[in-house]
mmCIF file of C-alpha atoms in Angstrom:
data_model
loop_
_atom_site.group_PDB
_atom_site.id
_atom_site.type_symbol
_atom_site.label_atom_id
_atom_site.label_comp_id
_atom_site.label_asym_id
_atom_site.label_seq_id
_atom_site.Cartn_x
_atom_site.Cartn_y
_atom_site.Cartn_z
ATOM 1 C CA CYS A 1 -30.453 -3.990 -6.804
ATOM 2 C CA GLU A 2 -29.362 -1.931 -9.745
ATOM 3 C CA SER A 3 -26.457 -0.191 -7.960
ATOM 4 C CA CYS A 4 -25.032 -3.521 -6.715
ATOM 5 C CA ALA A 5 -25.029 -4.984 -10.202
ATOM 6 C CA GLN A 6 -22.876 -2.207 -11.633
ATOM 7 C CA VAL A 7 -19.263 -3.147 -12.195
ATOM 8 C CA SER A 8 -18.245 0.337 -13.296
ATOM 9 C CA PRO A 9 -15.571 2.225 -11.342
ATOM 10 C CA ARG A 10 -18.082 5.069 -11.105
ATOM 11 C CA ARG A 11 -20.949 4.984 -8.643
ATOM 12 C CA ARG A 12 -24.527 5.786 -9.460
ATOM 13 C CA ILE A 13 -26.027 8.170 -6.928
ATOM 14 C CA GLY A 14 -29.595 9.040 -7.781
ATOM 15 C CA LYS A 15 -29.741 10.028 -11.422
ATOM 16 C CA ALA A 16 -26.278 11.583 -11.590
ATOM 17 C CA VAL A 17 -23.118 9.560 -12.133
ATOM 18 C CA ARG A 18 -20.285 10.706 -9.865
ATOM 19 C CA PRO A 19 -16.716 9.503 -9.400
ATOM 20 C CA PRO A 20 -16.096 7.082 -6.521
ATOM 21 C CA LEU A 21 -15.730 8.558 -3.060
ATOM 22 C CA ARG A 22 -12.175 9.074 -1.894
ATOM 23 C CA GLY A 23 -11.073 6.771 0.892
ATOM 24 C CA ALA A 24 -9.082 7.665 3.988
ATOM 25 C CA ARG A 25 -5.819 6.717 2.274
ATOM 26 C CA ASP A 26 -6.356 9.476 -0.305
ATOM 27 C CA ARG A 27 -6.432 12.102 2.454
ATOM 28 C CA ILE A 28 -3.229 10.972 4.171
ATOM 29 C CA SER A 29 -0.290 13.302 4.052
ATOM 30 C CA ALA A 30 3.133 12.468 5.406
ATOM 31 C CA MET A 31 3.038 12.342 9.196
ATOM 32 C CA PRO A 32 6.002 11.920 11.502
ATOM 33 C CA PHE A 33 6.694 8.444 12.782
ATOM 34 C CA PRO A 34 5.229 8.028 16.292
ATOM 35 C CA ASP A 35 7.897 8.052 18.998
ATOM 36 C CA PRO A 36 7.744 4.617 20.697
ATOM 37 C CA THR A 37 9.220 6.048 23.922
ATOM 38 C CA ARG A 38 6.124 8.234 24.306
ATOM 39 C CA LEU A 39 3.912 5.176 23.832
ATOM 40 C CA SER A 40 5.581 3.113 26.567
ATOM 41 C CA ALA A 41 2.547 3.288 28.864
ATOM 42 C CA ARG A 42 0.309 2.156 25.988
ATOM 43 C CA PHE A 43 2.597 -0.789 25.177
ATOM 44 C CA ALA A 44 2.873 -1.775 28.844
ATOM 45 C CA SER A 45 -0.890 -1.716 29.456
ATOM 46 C CA ASP A 46 -2.031 -3.444 26.263
ATOM 47 C CA PRO A 47 -3.470 -6.890 27.151
ATOM 48 C CA GLU A 48 -3.230 -8.231 23.597
ATOM 49 C CA LEU A 49 0.442 -7.289 23.332
ATOM 50 C CA SER A 50 1.102 -8.936 26.712
ATOM 51 C CA ARG A 51 -0.610 -12.125 25.577
ATOM 52 C CA CYS A 52 1.331 -12.250 22.296
ATOM 53 C CA ALA A 53 4.663 -11.587 24.033
ATOM 54 C CA ARG A 54 4.389 -14.129 26.842
ATOM 55 C CA PHE A 55 7.721 -15.846 27.560
ATOM 56 C CA PHE A 56 9.579 -13.515 25.138
ATOM 57 C CA THR A 57 12.884 -11.983 26.170
ATOM 58 C CA GLY A 58 14.494 -9.816 23.530
ATOM 59 C CA ALA A 59 13.799 -6.747 21.452
ATOM 60 C CA PHE A 60 11.729 -5.698 18.494
ATOM 61 C CA ARG A 61 13.622 -3.071 16.547
ATOM 62 C CA LEU A 62 11.921 -0.521 14.316
ATOM 63 C CA GLY A 63 14.067 1.064 11.616
ATOM 64 C CA VAL A 64 12.737 4.310 10.163
ATOM 65 C CA GLY A 65 15.218 5.530 7.594
ATOM 66 C CA GLU A 66 18.417 6.086 9.605
ATOM 67 C CA GLN A 67 16.633 6.049 12.993
ATOM 68 C CA ARG A 68 16.406 2.847 15.033
ATOM 69 C CA PHE A 69 14.009 2.309 17.942
ATOM 70 C CA GLU A 70 13.895 -0.689 20.228
ATOM 71 C CA LEU A 71 11.016 -2.205 22.206
ATOM 72 C CA ARG A 72 12.443 -4.461 24.915
ATOM 73 C CA PHE A 73 10.661 -7.393 26.548
ATOM 74 C CA GLU A 74 11.732 -9.386 29.606
ATOM 75 C CA ALA A 75 10.035 -12.728 30.355
ATOM 76 C CA GLY A 76 7.000 -11.712 28.312
ATOM 77 C CA ARG A 77 6.556 -8.249 29.839
ATOM 78 C CA PHE A 78 7.194 -4.943 28.125
ATOM 79 C CA ALA A 79 10.401 -3.554 29.656
ATOM 80 C CA GLY A 80 10.814 -0.250 27.827
ATOM 81 C CA ALA A 81 11.324 1.585 24.579
ATOM 82 C CA GLY A 82 14.047 3.878 23.342
ATOM 83 C CA PRO A 83 16.613 4.476 20.655
ATOM 84 C CA ALA A 84 18.508 1.347 19.652
ATOM 85 C CA ALA A 85 22.080 2.047 20.725
ATOM 86 C CA SER A 86 23.520 -1.467 20.524
ATOM 87 C CA PRO A 87 23.633 -3.963 17.661
ATOM 88 C CA PRO A 88 20.794 -6.510 17.496
ATOM 89 C CA GLY A 89 20.996 -9.452 19.871
ATOM 90 C CA ALA A 90 20.674 -13.125 18.999
ATOM 91 C CA ARG A 91 16.891 -13.228 19.656
ATOM 92 C CA ASP A 92 15.992 -9.767 18.323
ATOM 93 C CA VAL A 93 13.729 -8.991 15.384
ATOM 94 C CA GLU A 94 13.823 -5.915 13.161
ATOM 95 C CA ILE A 95 11.480 -4.312 10.682
ATOM 96 C CA SER A 96 12.901 -1.408 8.719
ATOM 97 C CA ALA A 97 11.758 0.811 5.898
ATOM 98 C CA ALA A 98 12.051 4.324 4.544
ATOM 99 C CA PRO A 99 9.788 6.937 6.165
ATOM 100 C CA ALA A 100 7.521 6.954 3.088
ATOM 101 C CA GLU A 101 6.988 3.194 3.441
ATOM 102 C CA TRP A 102 6.160 3.601 7.142
ATOM 103 C CA ASP A 103 3.557 6.222 6.170
ATOM 104 C CA LYS A 104 1.849 3.540 4.089
ATOM 105 C CA LEU A 105 2.204 0.837 6.775
ATOM 106 C CA LEU A 106 0.716 3.123 9.430
ATOM 107 C CA ALA A 107 -2.061 4.651 7.318
ATOM 108 C CA PRO A 108 -5.578 4.237 8.790
ATOM 109 C CA VAL A 109 -6.509 2.350 5.612
ATOM 110 C CA PRO A 110 -3.232 0.902 4.292
ATOM 111 C CA PRO A 111 -2.776 0.377 0.541
ATOM 112 C CA PRO A 112 -2.666 -3.208 -0.780
ATOM 113 C CA PHE A 113 0.009 -5.394 0.839
ATOM 114 C CA TYR A 114 0.735 -2.772 3.528
ATOM 115 C CA GLN A 115 -1.944 -4.140 5.877
ATOM 116 C CA ASP A 116 0.514 -6.710 7.218
ATOM 117 C CA PRO A 117 4.298 -6.470 7.720
ATOM 118 C CA PHE A 118 4.975 -9.790 5.980
ATOM 119 C CA GLY A 119 3.003 -8.775 2.871
ATOM 120 C CA ALA A 120 4.775 -5.421 2.843
ATOM 121 C CA ALA A 121 8.155 -7.170 3.062
ATOM 122 C CA LEU A 122 7.285 -9.491 0.169
ATOM 123 C CA HIS A 123 5.916 -6.848 -2.200
ATOM 124 C CA HIS A 124 7.492 -3.527 -1.168
ATOM 125 C CA PRO A 125 10.832 -2.151 0.097
ATOM 126 C CA VAL A 126 10.198 -3.150 3.716
ATOM 127 C CA SER A 127 12.744 -5.387 5.422
ATOM 128 C CA LEU A 128 12.098 -8.020 8.091
ATOM 129 C CA GLY A 129 15.248 -9.254 9.766
ATOM 130 C CA GLY A 130 16.758 -10.796 12.836
ATOM 131 C CA ASP A 131 16.208 -14.260 14.196
ATOM 132 C CA PRO A 132 13.667 -16.096 11.964
ATOM 133 C CA GLU A 133 12.469 -18.400 14.763
ATOM 134 C CA THR A 134 11.767 -15.444 17.030
ATOM 135 C CA LEU A 135 10.134 -13.514 14.205
ATOM 136 C CA PHE A 136 7.582 -16.219 13.511
ATOM 137 C CA ALA A 137 7.109 -17.317 17.126
ATOM 138 C CA TYR A 138 6.317 -13.729 18.147
ATOM 139 C CA TYR A 139 4.896 -12.385 14.896
ATOM 140 C CA GLY A 140 1.744 -11.392 16.794
ATOM 141 C CA VAL A 141 3.837 -8.942 18.825
ATOM 142 C CA LEU A 142 5.079 -7.256 15.649
ATOM 143 C CA ARG A 143 1.549 -6.994 14.265
ATOM 144 C CA ARG A 144 0.197 -5.585 17.527
ATOM 145 C CA VAL A 145 3.021 -3.031 17.788
ATOM 146 C CA ILE A 146 2.204 -1.816 14.282
ATOM 147 C CA GLU A 147 -1.508 -1.618 15.163
ATOM 148 C CA ILE A 148 -0.704 0.474 18.246
ATOM 149 C CA LEU A 149 1.536 2.761 16.186
ATOM 150 C CA ARG A 150 -1.236 3.049 13.585
ATOM 151 C CA GLU A 151 -3.814 3.921 16.268
ATOM 152 C CA SER A 152 -1.488 6.555 17.733
ATOM 153 C CA ARG A 153 -1.444 8.422 14.415
ATOM 154 C CA ALA A 154 -5.218 8.482 13.994
#
């Protein structure tokens, strides 16, 4: 069809030429970071998170500017969330970024390379740290936690 063949950044709608429609990311304003302690029931009841975390004992730490949150797991089960008071343990994993970077990571339609924590860490000021073996063995947990945080902001 004629409209599919156009390569122009403008869209043809009827006879008039209009600018492209704005996506959801263009309507996003800065929102506060969701409090993981308030989402404990959601984390505990999520079957996908439980499946990804099986056998895991440790913590996933979320750094938002100067704030640090911790999601604890015991033998593959979600054990709780709260502020991270102690230093990271030997099997812990951390993702940290400035609040503005978290806004992009948690947007309903994330900008390029913010759809996934690893891509964000490679191309933007987002840091992945902690035990590398744990990070990659339980990367699905990190992705699911971010998806749950993203859903909580929608």
